[in-house]
Short mmCIF file of C-alpha atoms in Angstrom, two decimals:
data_model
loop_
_atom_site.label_atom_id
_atom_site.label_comp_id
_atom_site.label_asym_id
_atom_site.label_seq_id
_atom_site.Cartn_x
_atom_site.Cartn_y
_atom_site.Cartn_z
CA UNK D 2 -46.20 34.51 -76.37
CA UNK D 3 -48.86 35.34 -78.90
CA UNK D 4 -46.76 35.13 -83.05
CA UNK D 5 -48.32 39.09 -83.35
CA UNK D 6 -46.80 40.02 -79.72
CA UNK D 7 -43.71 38.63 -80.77
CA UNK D 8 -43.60 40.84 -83.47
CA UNK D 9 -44.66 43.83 -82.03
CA UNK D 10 -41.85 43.32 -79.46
CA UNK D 11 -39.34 43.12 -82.13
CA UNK D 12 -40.59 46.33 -84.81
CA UNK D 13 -40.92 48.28 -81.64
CA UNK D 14 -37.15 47.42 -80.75
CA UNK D 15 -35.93 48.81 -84.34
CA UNK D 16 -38.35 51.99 -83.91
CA UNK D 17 -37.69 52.94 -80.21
CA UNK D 18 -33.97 53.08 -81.28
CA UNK D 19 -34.43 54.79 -84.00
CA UNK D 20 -37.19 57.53 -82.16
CA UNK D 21 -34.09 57.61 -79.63
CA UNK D 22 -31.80 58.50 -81.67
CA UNK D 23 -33.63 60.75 -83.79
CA UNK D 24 -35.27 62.31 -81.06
CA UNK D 25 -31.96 63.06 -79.12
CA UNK D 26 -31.10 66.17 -80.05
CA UNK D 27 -33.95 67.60 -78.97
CA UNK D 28 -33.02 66.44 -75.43
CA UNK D 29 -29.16 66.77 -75.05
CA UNK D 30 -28.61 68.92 -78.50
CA UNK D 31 -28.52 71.93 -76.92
CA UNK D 32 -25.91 71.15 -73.94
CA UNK D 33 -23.91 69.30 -76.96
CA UNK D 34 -24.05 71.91 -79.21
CA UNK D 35 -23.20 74.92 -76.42
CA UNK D 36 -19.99 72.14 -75.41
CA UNK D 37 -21.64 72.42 -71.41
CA UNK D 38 -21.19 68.41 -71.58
CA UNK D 39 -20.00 65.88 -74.02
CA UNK D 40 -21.41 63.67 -76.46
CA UNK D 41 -20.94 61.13 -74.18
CA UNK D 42 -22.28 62.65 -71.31
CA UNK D 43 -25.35 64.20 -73.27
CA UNK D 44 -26.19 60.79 -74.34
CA UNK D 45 -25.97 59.03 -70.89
CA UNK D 46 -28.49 62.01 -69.67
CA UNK D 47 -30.67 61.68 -72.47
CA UNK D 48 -30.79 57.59 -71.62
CA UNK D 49 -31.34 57.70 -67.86
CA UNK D 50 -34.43 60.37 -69.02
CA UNK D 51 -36.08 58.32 -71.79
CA UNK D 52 -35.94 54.99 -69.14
CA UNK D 53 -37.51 56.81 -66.12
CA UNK D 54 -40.14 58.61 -67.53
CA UNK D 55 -40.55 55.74 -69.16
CA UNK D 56 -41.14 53.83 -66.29
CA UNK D 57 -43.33 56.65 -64.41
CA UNK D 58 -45.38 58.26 -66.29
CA UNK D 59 -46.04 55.80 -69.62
CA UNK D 60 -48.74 54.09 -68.19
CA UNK D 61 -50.88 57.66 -68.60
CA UNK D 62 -50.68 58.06 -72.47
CA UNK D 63 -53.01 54.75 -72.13
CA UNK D 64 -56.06 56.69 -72.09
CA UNK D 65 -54.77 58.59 -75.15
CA UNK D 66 -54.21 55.19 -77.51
CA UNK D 67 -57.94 53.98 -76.00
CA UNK D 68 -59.75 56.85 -77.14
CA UNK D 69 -57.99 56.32 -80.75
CA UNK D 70 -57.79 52.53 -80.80
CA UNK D 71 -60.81 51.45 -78.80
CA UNK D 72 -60.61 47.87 -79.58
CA UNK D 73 -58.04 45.05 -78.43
CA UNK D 74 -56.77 43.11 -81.08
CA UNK D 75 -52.80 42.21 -81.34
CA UNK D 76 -52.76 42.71 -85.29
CA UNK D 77 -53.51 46.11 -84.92
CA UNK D 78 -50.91 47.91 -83.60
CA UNK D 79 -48.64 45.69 -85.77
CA UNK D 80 -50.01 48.10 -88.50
CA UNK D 81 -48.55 50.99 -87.03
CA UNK D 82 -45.64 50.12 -85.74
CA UNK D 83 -44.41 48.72 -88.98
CA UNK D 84 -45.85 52.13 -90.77
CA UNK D 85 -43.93 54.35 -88.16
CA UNK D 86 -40.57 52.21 -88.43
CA UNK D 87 -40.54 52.21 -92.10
CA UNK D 88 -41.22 56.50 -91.74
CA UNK D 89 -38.23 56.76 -89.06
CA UNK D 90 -35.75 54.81 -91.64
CA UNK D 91 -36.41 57.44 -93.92
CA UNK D 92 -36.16 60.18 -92.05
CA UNK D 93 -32.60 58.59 -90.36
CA UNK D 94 -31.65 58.63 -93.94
CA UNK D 95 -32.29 62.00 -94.40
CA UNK D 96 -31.05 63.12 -90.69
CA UNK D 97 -34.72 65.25 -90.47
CA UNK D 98 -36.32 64.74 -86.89
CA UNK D 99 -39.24 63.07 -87.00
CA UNK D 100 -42.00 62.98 -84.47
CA UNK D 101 -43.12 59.53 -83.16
CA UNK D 102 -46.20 60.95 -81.70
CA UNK D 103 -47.70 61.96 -85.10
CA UNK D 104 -47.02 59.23 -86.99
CA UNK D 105 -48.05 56.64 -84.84
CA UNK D 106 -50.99 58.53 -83.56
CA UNK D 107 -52.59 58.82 -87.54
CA UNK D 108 -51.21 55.46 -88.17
CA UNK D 109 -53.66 53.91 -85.62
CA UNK D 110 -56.47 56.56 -86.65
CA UNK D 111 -56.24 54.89 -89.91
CA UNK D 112 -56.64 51.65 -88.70
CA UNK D 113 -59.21 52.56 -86.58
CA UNK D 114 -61.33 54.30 -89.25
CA UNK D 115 -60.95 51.10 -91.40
CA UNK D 116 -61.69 48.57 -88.33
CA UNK D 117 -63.98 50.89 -86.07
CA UNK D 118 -66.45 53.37 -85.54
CA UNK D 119 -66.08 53.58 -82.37
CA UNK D 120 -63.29 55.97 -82.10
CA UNK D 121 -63.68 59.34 -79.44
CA UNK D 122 -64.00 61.94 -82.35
CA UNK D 123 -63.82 64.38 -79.21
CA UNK D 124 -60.45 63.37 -78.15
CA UNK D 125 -59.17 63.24 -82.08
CA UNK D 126 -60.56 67.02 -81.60
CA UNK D 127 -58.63 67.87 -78.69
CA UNK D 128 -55.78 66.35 -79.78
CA UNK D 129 -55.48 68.06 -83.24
CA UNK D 130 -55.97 71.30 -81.07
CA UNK D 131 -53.40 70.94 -79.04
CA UNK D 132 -50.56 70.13 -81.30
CA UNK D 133 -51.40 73.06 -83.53
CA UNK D 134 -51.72 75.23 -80.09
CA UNK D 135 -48.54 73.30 -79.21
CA UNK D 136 -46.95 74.53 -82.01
CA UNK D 137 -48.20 77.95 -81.59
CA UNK D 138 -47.44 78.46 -78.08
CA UNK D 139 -43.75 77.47 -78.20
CA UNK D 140 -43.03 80.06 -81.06
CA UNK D 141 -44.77 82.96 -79.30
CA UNK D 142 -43.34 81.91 -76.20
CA UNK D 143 -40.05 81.48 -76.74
CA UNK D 144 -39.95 84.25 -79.49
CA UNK D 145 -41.55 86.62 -76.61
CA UNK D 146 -38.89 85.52 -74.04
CA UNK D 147 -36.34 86.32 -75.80
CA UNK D 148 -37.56 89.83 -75.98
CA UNK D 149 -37.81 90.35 -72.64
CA UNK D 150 -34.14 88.50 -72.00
CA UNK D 151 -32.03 91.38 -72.05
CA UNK D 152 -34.11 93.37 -69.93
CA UNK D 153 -34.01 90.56 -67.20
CA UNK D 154 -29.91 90.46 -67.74
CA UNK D 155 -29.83 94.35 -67.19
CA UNK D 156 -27.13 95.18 -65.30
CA UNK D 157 -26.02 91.42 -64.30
CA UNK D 158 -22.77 90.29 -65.05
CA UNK D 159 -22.71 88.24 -67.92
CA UNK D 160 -20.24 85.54 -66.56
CA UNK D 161 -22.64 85.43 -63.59
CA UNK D 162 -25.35 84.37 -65.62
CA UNK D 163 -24.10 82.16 -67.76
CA UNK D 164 -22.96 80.19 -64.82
CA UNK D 165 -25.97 80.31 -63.50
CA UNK D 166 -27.55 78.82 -66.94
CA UNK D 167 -25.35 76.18 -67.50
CA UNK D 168 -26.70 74.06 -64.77
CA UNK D 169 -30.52 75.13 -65.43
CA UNK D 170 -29.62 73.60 -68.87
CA UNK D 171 -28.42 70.22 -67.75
CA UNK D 172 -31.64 69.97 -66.17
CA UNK D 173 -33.74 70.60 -68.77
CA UNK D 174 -32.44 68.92 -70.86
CA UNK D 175 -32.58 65.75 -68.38
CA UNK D 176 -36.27 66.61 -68.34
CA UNK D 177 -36.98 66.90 -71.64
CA UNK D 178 -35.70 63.40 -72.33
CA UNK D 179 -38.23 62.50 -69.34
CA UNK D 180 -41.06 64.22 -70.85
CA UNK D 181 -40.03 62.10 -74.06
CA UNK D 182 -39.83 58.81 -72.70
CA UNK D 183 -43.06 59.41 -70.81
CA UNK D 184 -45.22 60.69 -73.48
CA UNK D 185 -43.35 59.61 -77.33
CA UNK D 186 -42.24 56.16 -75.79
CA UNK D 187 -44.89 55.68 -73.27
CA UNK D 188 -47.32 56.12 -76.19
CA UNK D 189 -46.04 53.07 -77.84
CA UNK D 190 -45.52 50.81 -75.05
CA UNK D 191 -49.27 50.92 -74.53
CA UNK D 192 -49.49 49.87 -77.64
CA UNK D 193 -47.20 46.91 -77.33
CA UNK D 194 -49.02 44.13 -75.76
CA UNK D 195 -45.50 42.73 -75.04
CA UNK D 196 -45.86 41.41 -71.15
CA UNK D 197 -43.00 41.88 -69.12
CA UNK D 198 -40.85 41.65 -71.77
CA UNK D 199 -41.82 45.42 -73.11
CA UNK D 200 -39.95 47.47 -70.71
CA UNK D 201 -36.76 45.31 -70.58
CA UNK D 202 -36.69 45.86 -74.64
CA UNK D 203 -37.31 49.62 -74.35
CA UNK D 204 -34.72 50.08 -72.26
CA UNK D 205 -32.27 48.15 -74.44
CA UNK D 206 -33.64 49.57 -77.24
CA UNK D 207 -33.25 53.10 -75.51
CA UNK D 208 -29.56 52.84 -75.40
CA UNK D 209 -28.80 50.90 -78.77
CA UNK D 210 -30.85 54.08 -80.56
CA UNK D 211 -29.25 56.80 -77.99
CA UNK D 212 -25.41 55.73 -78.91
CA UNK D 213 -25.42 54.60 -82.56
CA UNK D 214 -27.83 56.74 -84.29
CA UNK D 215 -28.03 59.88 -82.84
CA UNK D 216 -24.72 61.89 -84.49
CA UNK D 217 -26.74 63.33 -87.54
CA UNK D 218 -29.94 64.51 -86.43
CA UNK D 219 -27.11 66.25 -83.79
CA UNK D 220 -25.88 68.45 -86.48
CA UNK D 221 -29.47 69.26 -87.53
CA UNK D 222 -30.60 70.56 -84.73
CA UNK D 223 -27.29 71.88 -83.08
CA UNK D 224 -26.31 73.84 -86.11
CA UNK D 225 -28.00 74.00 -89.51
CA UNK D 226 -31.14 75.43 -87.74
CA UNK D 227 -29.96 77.91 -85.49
CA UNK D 228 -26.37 77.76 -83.70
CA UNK D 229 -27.21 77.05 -80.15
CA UNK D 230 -26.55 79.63 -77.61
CA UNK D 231 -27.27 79.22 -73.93
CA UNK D 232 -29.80 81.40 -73.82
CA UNK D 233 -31.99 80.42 -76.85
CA UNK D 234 -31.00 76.92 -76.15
CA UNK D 235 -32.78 77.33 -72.12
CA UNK D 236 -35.63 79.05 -73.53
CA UNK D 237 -36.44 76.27 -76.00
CA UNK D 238 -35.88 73.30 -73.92
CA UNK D 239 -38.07 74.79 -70.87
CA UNK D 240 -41.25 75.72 -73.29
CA UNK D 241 -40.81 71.90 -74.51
CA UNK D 242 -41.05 70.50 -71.52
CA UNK D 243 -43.71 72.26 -70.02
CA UNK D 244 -46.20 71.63 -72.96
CA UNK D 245 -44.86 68.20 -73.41
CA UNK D 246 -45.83 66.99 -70.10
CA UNK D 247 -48.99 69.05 -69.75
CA UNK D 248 -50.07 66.67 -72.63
CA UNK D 249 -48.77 63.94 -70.91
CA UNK D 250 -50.93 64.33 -67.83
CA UNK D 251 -54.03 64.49 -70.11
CA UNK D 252 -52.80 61.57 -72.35
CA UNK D 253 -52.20 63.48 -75.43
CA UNK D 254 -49.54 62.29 -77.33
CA UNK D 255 -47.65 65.20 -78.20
CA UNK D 256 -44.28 65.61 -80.10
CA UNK D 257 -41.02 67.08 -78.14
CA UNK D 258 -39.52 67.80 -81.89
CA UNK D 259 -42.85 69.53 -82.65
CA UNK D 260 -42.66 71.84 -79.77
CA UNK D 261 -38.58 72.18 -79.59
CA UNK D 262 -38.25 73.38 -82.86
CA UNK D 263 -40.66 75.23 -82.77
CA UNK D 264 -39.38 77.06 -80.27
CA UNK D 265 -35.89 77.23 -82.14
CA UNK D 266 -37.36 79.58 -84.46
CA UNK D 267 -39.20 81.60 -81.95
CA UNK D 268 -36.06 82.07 -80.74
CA UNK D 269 -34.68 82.96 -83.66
CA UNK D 270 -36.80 85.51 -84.75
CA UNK D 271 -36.39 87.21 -81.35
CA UNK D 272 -32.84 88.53 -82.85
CA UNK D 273 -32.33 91.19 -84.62
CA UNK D 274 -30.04 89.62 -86.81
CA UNK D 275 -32.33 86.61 -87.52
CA UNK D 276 -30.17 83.57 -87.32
CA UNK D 277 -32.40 81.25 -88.05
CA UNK D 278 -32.43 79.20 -91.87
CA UNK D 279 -35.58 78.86 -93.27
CA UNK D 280 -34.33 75.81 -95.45
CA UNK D 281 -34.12 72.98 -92.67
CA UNK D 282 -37.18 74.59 -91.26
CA UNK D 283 -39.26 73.89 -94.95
CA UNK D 284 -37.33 70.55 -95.12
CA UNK D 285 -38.87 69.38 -91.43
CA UNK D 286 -42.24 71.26 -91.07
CA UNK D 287 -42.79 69.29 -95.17
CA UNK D 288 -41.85 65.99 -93.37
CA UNK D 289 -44.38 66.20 -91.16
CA UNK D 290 -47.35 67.00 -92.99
CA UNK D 291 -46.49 64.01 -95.69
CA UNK D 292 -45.58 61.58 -93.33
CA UNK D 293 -49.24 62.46 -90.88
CA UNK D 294 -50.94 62.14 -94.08
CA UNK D 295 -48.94 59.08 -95.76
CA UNK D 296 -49.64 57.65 -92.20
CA UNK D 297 -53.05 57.66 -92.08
CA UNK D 298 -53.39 56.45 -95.87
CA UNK D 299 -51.37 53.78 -95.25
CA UNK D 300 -52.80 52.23 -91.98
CA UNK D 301 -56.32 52.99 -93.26
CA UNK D 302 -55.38 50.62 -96.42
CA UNK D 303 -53.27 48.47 -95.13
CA UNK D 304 -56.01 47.41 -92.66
CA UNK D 305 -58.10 47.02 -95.30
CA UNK D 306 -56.09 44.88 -97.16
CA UNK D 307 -54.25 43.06 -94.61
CA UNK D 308 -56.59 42.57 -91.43
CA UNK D 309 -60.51 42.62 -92.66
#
């Protein structure tokens, strides 16, 4: 094995378990949080998720990294997978969720615009587009559904329905972590040029991430955002999922913690009473605009310095 795919395979160990444990809550948070299942169980969900979307639907974010990073050379992605670990240490520290799919994606943009100029300018477009429609269209969504919730319950028993929720929830959440380990972790297994060695260390990787460093970015997201309710917690996961893997099947990376949260405070706004807390939201939606920006600085110069 090639010294640089040797290190790839190792950096992307440290950040897939750190992206799976940061990135956790936004899978299994909600049926935590609403005490449906267990920590224990939430995790093991979460797990069997990230590993088979993983393992069918990774292969398609290859189109995605091609258009960015349209040469092959095994120092490259080196670049950005150290940038991105080095971002997700920090943010652990801090217990902020951090999306993967942004800072890896302007990682290799910077490389590319130092190394390249052969990058697809049209697909840098589209994807720009659709994370801030992304964004968009989870808070109107969810923030609309929410709305039109109580009519939908009118007259239905309440037990009834929260019965019938619970189970809806276990799903989504399931396929969340799907969507996630298709599109997020997909994204940088492309990147990995790792031979059949890559998947093997993802999957460890996976669970490593998944059982020791999840438990803070739990409390984030379960309850100094907005306490999770089944409802709200349904509505979130299902507009996550759906844009998440529409971006998947055009190989857009795209961030479940972008979208999820997101759709957190549409819910929350679609109360009266306005349970959501604005200072978590500053605290993550400030996190990702440095860190996209401090991304592409840093593999832009760092491939400058360190590559050419």
């Amino acid at each position: 094995m090639l010294p640089f795919a040797l290190i790839n395979l190792i950096m992307s160990f440290v950040l897939i378990a750190l992206v799976s444990g940061n990135n956790l809550p936004v899978c299994s948070g909600s049926i935590i949080a609403a005490k449906i299942v267990n920590r224990k169980t939430g995790i093991l969900l979460t797990v069997f998720g990230y590993v088979i979307g993983l393992a069918l639907q990774g292969s398609l974010l290859r189109y995605g990294l091609n258009a960015i990073l349209p040469v092959n050379e095994t120092a490259l992605p080196s670049v950005a997978l150290f940038i991105a670990m080095i971002i997700f240490l920090i943010a652990h520290k801090w217990r902020v969720p951090q999306s993967l799919s942004i800072t890896f994606s302007m990682a290799i943009l910077g490389i590319s615009m130092a190394y390249t100029e052969s990058i697809n300018w049209t697909f840098v477009g589209f994807m720009l587009g659709l994370w801030i429609f992304a964004t968009g269209a989870a808070l109107v969504t969810t923030f609309v559904s929410m709305k039109m919730l109580p009519l939908l319950m009118y007259k239905r028993r309440v037990w009834r329905v929260v019965g019938a929720i619970k189970p809806m929830l276990i799903v989504t959440s399931f396929l969340a972590a799907f969507t996630l380990g298709a599109n997020t972790i997909g994204f940088v297994s492309t990147a990995v040029n790792g031979g059949v060695y890559t998947i093997p260390v993802f999957i460890l990787a996976i669970i490593v991430g998944s059982v020791f460093l999840s438990r803070g970015e739990l409390k984030r997201i379960g309850h100094e955002i907005l306490p999770l309710r089944y409802a709200n917690a349904l509505v979130s996961q299902f507009v996550s999922v759906i844009l998440v893997e529409l971006a998947t099947l055009f190989g857009v990376p795209l961030s479940n913690t972008q979208t999820f949260t997101m759709g957190l405070y549409g819910v929350g706004l679609g109360y009266k009473t306005r349970l959501i807390r604005t200072r978590p939201a500053m605290t993550i939606f400030l996190t990702w605009t440095v860190t996209a920006i401090v991304s592409l600085i840093l593999g832009y110069v760092m491939t400058k310095t360190l590559i050419l």
